[in-house]
XYZ file of C-alpha atoms in Angstrom:
581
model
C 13.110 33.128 5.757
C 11.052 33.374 2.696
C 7.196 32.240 2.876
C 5.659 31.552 -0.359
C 2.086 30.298 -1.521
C 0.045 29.528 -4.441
C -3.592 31.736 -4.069
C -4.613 32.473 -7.104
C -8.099 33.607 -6.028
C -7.197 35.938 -3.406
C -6.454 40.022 -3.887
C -4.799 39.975 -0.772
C -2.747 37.811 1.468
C -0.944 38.644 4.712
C 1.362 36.314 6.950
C 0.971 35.715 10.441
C 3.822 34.493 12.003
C 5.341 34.646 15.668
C 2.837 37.536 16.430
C 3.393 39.979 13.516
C 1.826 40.304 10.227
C 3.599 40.699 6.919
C 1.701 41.539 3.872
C 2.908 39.397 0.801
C 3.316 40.428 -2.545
C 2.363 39.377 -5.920
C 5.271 37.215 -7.555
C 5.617 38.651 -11.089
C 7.068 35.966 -12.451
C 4.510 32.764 -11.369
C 0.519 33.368 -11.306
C -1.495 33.457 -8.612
C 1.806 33.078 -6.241
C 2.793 35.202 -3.257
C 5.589 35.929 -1.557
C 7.348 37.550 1.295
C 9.980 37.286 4.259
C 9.588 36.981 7.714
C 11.873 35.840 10.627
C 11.614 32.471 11.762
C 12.872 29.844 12.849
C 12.260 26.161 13.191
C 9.277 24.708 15.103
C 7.602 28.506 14.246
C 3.811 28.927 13.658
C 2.711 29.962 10.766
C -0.367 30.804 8.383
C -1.832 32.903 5.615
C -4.797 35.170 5.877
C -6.462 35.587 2.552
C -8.703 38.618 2.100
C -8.449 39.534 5.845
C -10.098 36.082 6.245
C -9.353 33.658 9.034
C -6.144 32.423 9.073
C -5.328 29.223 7.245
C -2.872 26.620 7.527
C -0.149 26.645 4.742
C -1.196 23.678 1.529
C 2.537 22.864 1.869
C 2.983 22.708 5.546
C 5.594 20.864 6.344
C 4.367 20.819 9.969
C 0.371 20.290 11.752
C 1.708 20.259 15.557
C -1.910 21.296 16.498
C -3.622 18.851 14.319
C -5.230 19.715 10.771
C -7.229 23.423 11.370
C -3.912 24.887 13.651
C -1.417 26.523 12.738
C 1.555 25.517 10.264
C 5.026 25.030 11.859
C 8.781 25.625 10.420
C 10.718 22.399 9.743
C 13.888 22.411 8.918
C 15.061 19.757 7.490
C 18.388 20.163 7.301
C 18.676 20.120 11.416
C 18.077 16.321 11.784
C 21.884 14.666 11.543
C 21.650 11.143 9.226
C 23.168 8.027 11.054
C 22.559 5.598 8.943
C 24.389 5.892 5.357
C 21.834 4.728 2.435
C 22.387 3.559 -0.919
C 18.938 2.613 -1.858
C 17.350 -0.662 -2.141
C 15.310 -1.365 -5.422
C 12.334 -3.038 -6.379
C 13.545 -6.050 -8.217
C 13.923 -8.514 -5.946
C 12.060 -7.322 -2.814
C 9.425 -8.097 -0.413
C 7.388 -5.761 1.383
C 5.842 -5.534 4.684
C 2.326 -3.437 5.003
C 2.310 -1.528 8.505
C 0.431 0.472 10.209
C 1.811 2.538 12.499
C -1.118 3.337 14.766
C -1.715 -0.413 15.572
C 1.647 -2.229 14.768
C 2.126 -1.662 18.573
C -0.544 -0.585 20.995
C 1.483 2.703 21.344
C 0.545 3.264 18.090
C 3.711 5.799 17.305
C 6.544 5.536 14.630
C 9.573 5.212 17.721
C 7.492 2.501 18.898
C 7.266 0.864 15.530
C 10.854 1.379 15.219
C 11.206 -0.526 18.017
C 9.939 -3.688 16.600
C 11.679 -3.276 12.930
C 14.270 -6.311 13.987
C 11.253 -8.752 13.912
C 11.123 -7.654 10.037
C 15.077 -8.609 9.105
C 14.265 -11.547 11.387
C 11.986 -12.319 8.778
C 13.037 -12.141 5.780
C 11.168 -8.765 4.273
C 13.045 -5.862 2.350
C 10.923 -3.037 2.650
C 8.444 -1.553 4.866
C 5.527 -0.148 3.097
C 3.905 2.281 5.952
C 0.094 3.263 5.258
C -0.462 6.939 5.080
C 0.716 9.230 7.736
C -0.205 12.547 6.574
C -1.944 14.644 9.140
C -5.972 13.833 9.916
C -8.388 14.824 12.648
C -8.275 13.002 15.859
C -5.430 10.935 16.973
C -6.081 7.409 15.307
C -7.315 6.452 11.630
C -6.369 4.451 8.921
C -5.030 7.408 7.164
C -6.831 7.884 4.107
C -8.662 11.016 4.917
C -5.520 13.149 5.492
C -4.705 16.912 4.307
C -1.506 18.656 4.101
C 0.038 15.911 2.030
C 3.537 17.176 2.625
C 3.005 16.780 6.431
C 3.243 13.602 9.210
C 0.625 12.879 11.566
C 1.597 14.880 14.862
C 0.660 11.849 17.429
C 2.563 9.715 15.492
C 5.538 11.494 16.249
C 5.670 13.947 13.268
C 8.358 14.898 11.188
C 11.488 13.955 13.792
C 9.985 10.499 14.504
C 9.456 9.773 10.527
C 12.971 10.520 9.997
C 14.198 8.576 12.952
C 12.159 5.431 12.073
C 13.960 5.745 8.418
C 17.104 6.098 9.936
C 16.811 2.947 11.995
C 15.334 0.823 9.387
C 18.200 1.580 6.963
C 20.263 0.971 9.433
C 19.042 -2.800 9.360
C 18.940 -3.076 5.771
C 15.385 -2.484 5.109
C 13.950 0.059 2.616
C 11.166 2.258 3.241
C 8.262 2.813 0.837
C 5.211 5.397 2.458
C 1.573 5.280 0.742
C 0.734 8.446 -0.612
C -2.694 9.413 -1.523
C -3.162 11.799 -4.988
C -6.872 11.246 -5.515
C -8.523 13.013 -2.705
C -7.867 14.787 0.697
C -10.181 14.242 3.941
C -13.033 15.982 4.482
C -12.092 17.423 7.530
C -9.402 19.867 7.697
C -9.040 20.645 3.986
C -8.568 24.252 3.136
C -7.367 24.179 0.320
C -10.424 25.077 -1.290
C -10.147 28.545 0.231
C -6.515 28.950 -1.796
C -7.237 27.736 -5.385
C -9.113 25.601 -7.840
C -7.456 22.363 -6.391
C -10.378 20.496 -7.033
C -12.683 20.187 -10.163
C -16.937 19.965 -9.844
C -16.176 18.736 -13.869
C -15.366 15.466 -12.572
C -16.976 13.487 -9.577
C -14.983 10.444 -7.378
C -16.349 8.494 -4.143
C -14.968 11.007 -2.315
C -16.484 13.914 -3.983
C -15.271 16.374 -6.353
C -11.851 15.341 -8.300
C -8.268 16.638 -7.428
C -7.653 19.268 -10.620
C -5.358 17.305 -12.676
C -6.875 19.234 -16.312
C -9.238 21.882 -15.853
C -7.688 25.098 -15.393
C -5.034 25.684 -12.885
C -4.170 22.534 -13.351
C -0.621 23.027 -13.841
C 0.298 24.303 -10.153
C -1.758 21.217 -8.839
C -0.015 19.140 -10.927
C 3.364 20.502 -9.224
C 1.961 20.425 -5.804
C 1.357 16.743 -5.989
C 4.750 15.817 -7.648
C 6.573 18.088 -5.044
C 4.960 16.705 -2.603
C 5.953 13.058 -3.612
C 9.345 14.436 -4.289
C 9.345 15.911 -0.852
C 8.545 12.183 0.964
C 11.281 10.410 -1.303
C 14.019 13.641 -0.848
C 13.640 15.194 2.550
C 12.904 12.013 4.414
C 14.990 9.435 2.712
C 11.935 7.397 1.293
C 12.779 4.801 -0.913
C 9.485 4.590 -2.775
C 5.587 5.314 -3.023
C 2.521 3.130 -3.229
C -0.151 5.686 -5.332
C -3.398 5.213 -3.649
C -6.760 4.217 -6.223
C -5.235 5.680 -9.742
C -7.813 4.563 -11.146
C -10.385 7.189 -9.487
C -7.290 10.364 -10.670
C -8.934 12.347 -13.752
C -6.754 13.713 -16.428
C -7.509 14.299 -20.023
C -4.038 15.864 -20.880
C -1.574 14.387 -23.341
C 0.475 13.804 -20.556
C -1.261 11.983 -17.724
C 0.303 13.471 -14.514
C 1.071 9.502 -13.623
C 3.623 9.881 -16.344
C 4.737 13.313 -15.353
C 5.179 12.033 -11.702
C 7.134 8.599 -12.982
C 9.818 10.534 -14.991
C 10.275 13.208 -11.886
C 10.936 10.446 -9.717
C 13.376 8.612 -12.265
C 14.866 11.975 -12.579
C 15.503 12.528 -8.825
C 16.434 9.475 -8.378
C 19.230 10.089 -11.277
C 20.148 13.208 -9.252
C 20.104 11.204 -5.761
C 21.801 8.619 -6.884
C 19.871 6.009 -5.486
C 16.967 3.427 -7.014
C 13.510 5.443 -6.610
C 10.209 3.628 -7.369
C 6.756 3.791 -7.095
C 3.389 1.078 -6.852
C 0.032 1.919 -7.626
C -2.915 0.828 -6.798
C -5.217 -0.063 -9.798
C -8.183 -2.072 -10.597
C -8.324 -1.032 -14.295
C -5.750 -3.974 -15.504
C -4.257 -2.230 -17.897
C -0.352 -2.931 -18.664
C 0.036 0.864 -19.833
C 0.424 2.037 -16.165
C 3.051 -0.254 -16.062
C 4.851 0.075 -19.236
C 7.964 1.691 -19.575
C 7.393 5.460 -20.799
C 10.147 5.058 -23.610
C 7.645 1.986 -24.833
C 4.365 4.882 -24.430
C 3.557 3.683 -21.368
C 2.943 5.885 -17.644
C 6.005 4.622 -16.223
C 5.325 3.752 -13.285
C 7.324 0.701 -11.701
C 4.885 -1.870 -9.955
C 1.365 -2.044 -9.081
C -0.773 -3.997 -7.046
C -2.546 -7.190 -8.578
C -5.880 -7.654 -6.638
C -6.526 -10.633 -9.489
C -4.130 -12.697 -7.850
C -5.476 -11.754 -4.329
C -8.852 -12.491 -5.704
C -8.463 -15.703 -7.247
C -5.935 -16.995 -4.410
C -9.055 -16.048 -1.429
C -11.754 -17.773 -3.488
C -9.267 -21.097 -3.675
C -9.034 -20.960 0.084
C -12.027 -19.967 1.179
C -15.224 -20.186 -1.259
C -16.302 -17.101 -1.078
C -17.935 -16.075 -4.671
C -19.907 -12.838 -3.556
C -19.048 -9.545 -5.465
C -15.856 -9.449 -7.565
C -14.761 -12.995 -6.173
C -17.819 -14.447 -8.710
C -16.298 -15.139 -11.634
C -12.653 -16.179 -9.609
C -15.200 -18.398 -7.589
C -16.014 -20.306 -10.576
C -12.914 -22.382 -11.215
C -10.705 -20.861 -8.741
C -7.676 -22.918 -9.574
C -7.981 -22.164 -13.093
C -8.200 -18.307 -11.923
C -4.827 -18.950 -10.234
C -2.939 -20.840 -12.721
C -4.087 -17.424 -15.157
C -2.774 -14.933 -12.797
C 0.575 -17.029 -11.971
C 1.465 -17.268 -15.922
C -0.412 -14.241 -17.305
C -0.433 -11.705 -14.497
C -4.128 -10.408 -14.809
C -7.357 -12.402 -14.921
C -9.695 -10.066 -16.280
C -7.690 -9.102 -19.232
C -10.615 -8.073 -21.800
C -12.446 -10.576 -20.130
C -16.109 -10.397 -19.295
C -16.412 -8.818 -15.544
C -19.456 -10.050 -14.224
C -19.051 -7.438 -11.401
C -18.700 -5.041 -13.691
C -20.871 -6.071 -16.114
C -18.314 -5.463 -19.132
C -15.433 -6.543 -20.300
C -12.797 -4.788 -18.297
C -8.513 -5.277 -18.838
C -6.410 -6.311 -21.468
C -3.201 -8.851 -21.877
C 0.019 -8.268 -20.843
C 2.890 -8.541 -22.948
C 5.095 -11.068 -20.980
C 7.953 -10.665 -22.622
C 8.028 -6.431 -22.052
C 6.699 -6.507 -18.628
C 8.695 -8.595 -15.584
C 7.090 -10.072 -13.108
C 8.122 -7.942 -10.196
C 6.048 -4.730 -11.603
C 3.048 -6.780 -10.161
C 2.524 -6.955 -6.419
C 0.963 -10.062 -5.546
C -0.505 -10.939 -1.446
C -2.975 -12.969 0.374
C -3.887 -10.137 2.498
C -3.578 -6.494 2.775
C -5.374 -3.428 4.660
C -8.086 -3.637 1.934
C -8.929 -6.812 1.956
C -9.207 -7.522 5.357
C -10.208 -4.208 6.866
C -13.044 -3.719 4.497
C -14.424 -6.839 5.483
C -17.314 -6.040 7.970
C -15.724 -7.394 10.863
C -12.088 -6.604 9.460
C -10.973 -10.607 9.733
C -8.207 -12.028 8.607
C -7.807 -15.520 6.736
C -6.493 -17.006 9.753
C -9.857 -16.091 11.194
C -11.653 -19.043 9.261
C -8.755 -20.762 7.854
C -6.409 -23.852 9.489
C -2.517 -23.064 9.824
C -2.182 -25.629 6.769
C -4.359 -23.493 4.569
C -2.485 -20.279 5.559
C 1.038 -22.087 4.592
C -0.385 -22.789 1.164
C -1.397 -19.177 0.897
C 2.056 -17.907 2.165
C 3.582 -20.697 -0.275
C 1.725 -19.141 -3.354
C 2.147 -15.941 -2.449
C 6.316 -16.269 -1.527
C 7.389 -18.310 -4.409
C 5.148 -16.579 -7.275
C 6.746 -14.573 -10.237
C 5.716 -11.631 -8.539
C 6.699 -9.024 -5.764
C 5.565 -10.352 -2.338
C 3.438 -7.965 -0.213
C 2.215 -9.409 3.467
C 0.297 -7.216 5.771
C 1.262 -7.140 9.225
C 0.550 -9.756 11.445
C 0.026 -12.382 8.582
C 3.137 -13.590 9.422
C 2.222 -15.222 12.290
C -1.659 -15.896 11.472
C -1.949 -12.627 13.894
C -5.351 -13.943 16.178
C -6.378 -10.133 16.221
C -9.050 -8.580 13.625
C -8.034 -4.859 11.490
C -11.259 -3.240 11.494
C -12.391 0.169 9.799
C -11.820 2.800 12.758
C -11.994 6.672 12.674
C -11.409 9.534 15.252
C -13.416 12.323 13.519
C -13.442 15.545 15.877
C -16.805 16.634 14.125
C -19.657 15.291 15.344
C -21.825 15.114 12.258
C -18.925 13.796 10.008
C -18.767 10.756 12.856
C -22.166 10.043 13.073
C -22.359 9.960 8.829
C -19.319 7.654 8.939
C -21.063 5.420 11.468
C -24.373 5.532 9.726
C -23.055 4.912 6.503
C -20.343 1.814 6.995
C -23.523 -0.121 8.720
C -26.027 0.685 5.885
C -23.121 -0.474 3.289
C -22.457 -4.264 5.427
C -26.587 -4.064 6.148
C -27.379 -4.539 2.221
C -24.836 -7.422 2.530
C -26.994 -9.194 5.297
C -25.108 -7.990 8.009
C -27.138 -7.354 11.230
C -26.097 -3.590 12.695
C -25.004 -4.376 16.195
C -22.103 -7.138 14.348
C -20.196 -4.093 12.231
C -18.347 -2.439 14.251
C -18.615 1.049 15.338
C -15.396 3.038 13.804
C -16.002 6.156 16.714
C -15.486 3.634 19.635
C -12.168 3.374 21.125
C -12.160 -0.419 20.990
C -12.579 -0.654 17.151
C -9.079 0.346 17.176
C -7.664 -1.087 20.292
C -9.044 -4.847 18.872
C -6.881 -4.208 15.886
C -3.785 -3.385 16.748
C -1.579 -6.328 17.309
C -0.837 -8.988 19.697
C 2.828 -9.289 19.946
C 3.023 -12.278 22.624
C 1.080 -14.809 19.596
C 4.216 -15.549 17.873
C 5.523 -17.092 20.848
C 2.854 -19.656 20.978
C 1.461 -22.444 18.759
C 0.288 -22.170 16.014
C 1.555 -19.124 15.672
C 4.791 -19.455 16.282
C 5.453 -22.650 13.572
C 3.438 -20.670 11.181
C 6.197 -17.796 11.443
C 8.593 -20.169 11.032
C 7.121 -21.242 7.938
C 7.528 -17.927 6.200
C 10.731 -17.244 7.317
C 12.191 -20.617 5.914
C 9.958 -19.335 2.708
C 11.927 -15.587 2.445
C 14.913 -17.774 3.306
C 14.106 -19.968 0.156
C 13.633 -16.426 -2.298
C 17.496 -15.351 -1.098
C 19.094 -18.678 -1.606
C 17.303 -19.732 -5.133
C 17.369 -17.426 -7.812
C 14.597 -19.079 -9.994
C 12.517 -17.617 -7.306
C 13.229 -14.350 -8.389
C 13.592 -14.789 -12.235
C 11.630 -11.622 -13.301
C 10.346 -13.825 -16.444
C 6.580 -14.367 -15.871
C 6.343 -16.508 -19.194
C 8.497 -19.163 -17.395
C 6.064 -19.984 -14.441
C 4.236 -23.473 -15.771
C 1.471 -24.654 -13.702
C -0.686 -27.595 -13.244
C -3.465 -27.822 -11.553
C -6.635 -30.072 -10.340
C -10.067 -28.290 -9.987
C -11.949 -30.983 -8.400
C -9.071 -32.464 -6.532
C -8.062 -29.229 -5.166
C -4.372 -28.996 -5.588
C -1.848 -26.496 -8.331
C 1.619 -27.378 -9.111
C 4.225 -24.911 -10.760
C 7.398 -24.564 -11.748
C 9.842 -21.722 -12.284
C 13.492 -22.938 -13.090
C 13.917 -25.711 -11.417
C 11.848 -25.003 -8.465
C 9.194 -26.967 -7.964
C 5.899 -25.529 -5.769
C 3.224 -27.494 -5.036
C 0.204 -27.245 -2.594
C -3.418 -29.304 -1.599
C -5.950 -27.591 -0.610
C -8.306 -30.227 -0.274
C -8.622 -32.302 2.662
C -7.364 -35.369 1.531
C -3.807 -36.325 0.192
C -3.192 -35.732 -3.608
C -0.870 -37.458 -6.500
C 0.890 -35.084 -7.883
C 2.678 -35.843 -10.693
C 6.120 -33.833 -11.357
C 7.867 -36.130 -12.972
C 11.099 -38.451 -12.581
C 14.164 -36.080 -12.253
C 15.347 -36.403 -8.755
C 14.087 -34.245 -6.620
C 15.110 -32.471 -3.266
C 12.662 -31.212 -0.849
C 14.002 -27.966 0.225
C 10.895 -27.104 2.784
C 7.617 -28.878 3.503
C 4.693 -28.092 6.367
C 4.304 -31.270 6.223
C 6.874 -34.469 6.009
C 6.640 -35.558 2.480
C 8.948 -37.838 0.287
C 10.050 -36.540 -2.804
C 8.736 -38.264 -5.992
C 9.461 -41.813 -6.556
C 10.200 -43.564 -9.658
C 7.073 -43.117 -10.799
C 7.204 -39.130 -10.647
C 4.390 -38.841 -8.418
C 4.033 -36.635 -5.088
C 2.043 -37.703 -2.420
C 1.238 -34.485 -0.420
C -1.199 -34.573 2.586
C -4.383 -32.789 3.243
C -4.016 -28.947 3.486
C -0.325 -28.571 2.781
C 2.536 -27.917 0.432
C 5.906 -28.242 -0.620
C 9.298 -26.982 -2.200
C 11.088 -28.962 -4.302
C 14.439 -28.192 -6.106
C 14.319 -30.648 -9.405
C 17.517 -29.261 -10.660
């Protein structure tokens, strides 16, 4: 077969593979690439010597059996025989389902989080968006510190057991997007230093020194990223990406590779013949990443909208620390912007930030479901320092009125796993670095960030031990008890509600209408002719919604529909679905 790799640095470079070395050769049509063929089959090992250095795993392994440093492996791809036949399942329209893999299920393996996909159609969800599962060190982490982006994590179940799980969630119905991180690659494990300029001391991120997205040699990192996405969405049936922190990717260039990557994916999704998307993650709020390219915008199809999380948790729970400050000061107000407007801070004054940060979007250009909105997610709760979750402080009332907001807004539903049944079991920060030092720096440095919060050491958790990850992975004998169990019953009659109404899935963001009372503690909105209200406040409210009739299509609560006088009296810590049509 032929081996091929990208070192432009190197004079020399020699495969090693199944016990005999082949000296490649200079490609003379493509830079800094080498080439060469060598017998082998699948499941071989495989790496490049550069220099008559050590040998090095390949950047584009498609295989780490032995974990990050070993040797690459063969896969091919085209040995694995599709069950399931797939036409795609777009974005419009969905709701996804953030998992884990390594604590889903205490076997923390994608067959065993196949295992449990029925509970997801049972619910309601479309999509399953799995956290990252390229290859780290150790056998459990939450996945962001992963190399060989075009690999699976080996005690997962590697490349087989990816394809497998995809198989048997299209075979329920349920797309699959994977989160893909672009910005940086773990500390541990990364070679690809050793092969190129993949990274650029120009530019600095939290992580270090910047992917190479415009200094020179740009170009082939450009194309390893974007094959690599490719790669996800082609060779394993992926049905879209979540882009990890775009904000922190540097590029200069005319064309920002976020564009670039958008139209490849449109393209092979043109070529597939099946819906492609992709989600990122941003915090700059600004409606170019989201903008079609043919309207000068990056193209890409959703992100996530942390303003909504942000002004939703300060509603529930009071918390005004950090960014939730200037949510925290009229928190219902904060809501009733994100619901109609999409972002909060849109050239706003960020007290956080101490700017202005964001700028409006153009309702009528951008539909609703290109924003991702959720009570919870991995962020959110695991970088908390004890990694717990709203049901943690919250009654089962308060979580329906988050579920409520968060099902029936104008924007894509996200929940994290668990949520669903106000899961009793934290998701803390956990790591399983093999290097000592790294570990111990990790440690060190998670309970110096929570001690200049007020946090006392021995309460943040240490990510090393073994029990920082077995506390978070889930409990799947809660939904069979109260409260659990009525609160999963709440958001399955909820996802019921988005498949039987369409006004709950009108992409048109400038037809949400809300009402709300700060003091009082309750929001009302309408979209179509749903009606959504919830109280937050201990007490009952008067809401008033008018005097069309009006059917009550689900409440946590018993509640009449409005009377002659149009008003609704909802209970304490509840809320309500009406149908005013």
């Amino acid at each position: 077969m032929q081996f091929e790799v990208w070192a432009p640095l190197a004079d020399r470079v020699t495969l090693h593979c199944g016990g005999a070395t082949h000296a490649l050769e200079p490609d003379p049509d493509r830079t800094g690439w080498w080439s060469g063929e060598a017998a082998a089959a699948d499941g071989a090992r495989y790496g490049f010597a550069l220099d008559d250095g050590p040998v090095l795993p390949d950047p584009r392994s498609r295989r780490q059996p032995d974990g990050p440093d070993g040797p690459s492996a063969v896969v091919d791809h085209a040995r694995y025989a599709w069950r399931a036949p797939w036409a795609g399942r777009a974005l419009p329209g969905a709701v996804l389902y953030e998992l884990h893999v390594g604590t889903y299920t205490p076997e923390g393996t994608l067959d065993a989080a196949a295992e449990r996909l029925r509970h997801l159609v049972e619910l309601g969800v479309t999509h399953v968006e799995l956290m990252p599962l390229c290859p780290f060190p150790g056998r459990h982490g939450w996945g962001y510190e992963g190399v060989s982006p075009w690999a699976v994590h080996e005690p997962y179940g590697g490349p087989e057991a990816l394809k497998r799980f995809v198989d048997r969630a299209h075979a329920l119905g349920l797309g699959v997007v994977l989160d893909v991180v672009h910005n940086h690659l773990g500390p541990s494990g990364n070679h690809l230093p050793a092969f190129g300029p993949y990274f650029t001391e120009t530019r600095h991120t939290p992580w270090g020194a910047a992917v190479n997205l415009d200094a020179p040699g740009s170009d082939e990192v450009r194309g390893y990223l974007v094959g690599s996405a490719l790669a996800w969405l082609r060779d394993y049936r992926i049905d879209g990406l979540r882009l990890d922190a775009v904000h922190t990717l540097r590029d200069t260039r005319a064309l920002h590779f976020l564009e670039e990557l958008s139209a490849a994916v449109d393209g092979l999704a043109a070529e597939l013949g099946r819906p492609l998307f992709l989600i990122a993650e941003s915090d700059l709020n600004d409606p170019r990443i989201i903008t079609s390219r043919a309207e000068h915008g990056l193209g890409v199809h959703a992100q996530w909208n942390d303003d909504f999380h942000h002004a939703l948790h300060a509603a529930l729970t009071g918390e005004a620390q950090g960014y939730y400050a200037d949510f925290a000061r009229a928190p219902f107000a904060a809501l009733a912007k994100t619901l109609t407007g999409g972002f909060f801070h849109d050239g706003t004054y960020a007290s956080f930030r101490g700017r202005r940060h964001g700028r409006p979007l153009d309702r009528t250009r951008v539909a609703g479901h290109r924003l991702l909105g959720y009570a919870q997610s991995h962020d959110q709760v695991g970088n908390r320092a004890r990694g717990d979750r709203l049901s943690a402080a919250l009654s089962p009332g308060l979580l329906a009125c988050a579920a409520t907001l968060t099902l029936t807004s104008p924007f894509t539903p996200m929940l994290f796993m668990g949520e669903e049944w106000a899961a009793g079991t934290p998701w803390q920060f956990f790591t399983d670095h093999t290097d000592p030092g790294l570990a111990e720096a990790v440690r060190r440095g998670r309970r110096r960030e929570f001690a200049a919060l007020g946090w006392a050491e021995q309460d943040v958790p240490d990510p090393q031990d073994p029990a920082t990850r077995a506390r978070s992975c889930l409990d799947w004998s809660e939904p069979e008890r109260e409260p659990h169990a009525r609160v999963l019953a709440w958001y399955r009659r909820l996802l019921a509600l988005r498949r039987e109404q369409p006004d709950l899935t009108d992409p048109d963001l400038a037809d949400t209408k809300v009402a709300y009372d700060e003091e009082a503690r309750w929001l009302a909105f309408r979209r179509g002719d749903i009606r959504v209200a919830v109280n937050l406040g201990p007490g009952p409210a008067a809401i008033a919604l008018g005097t069309r009739r009006a059917e009550v299509l689900a409440a946590w609560q018993p509640v009449e529909p409005p009377g002659p006088d149009g008003l609704l009296h909802l209970p304490g810590e509840s809320c309500v679905v009406l149908d005013q049509g």
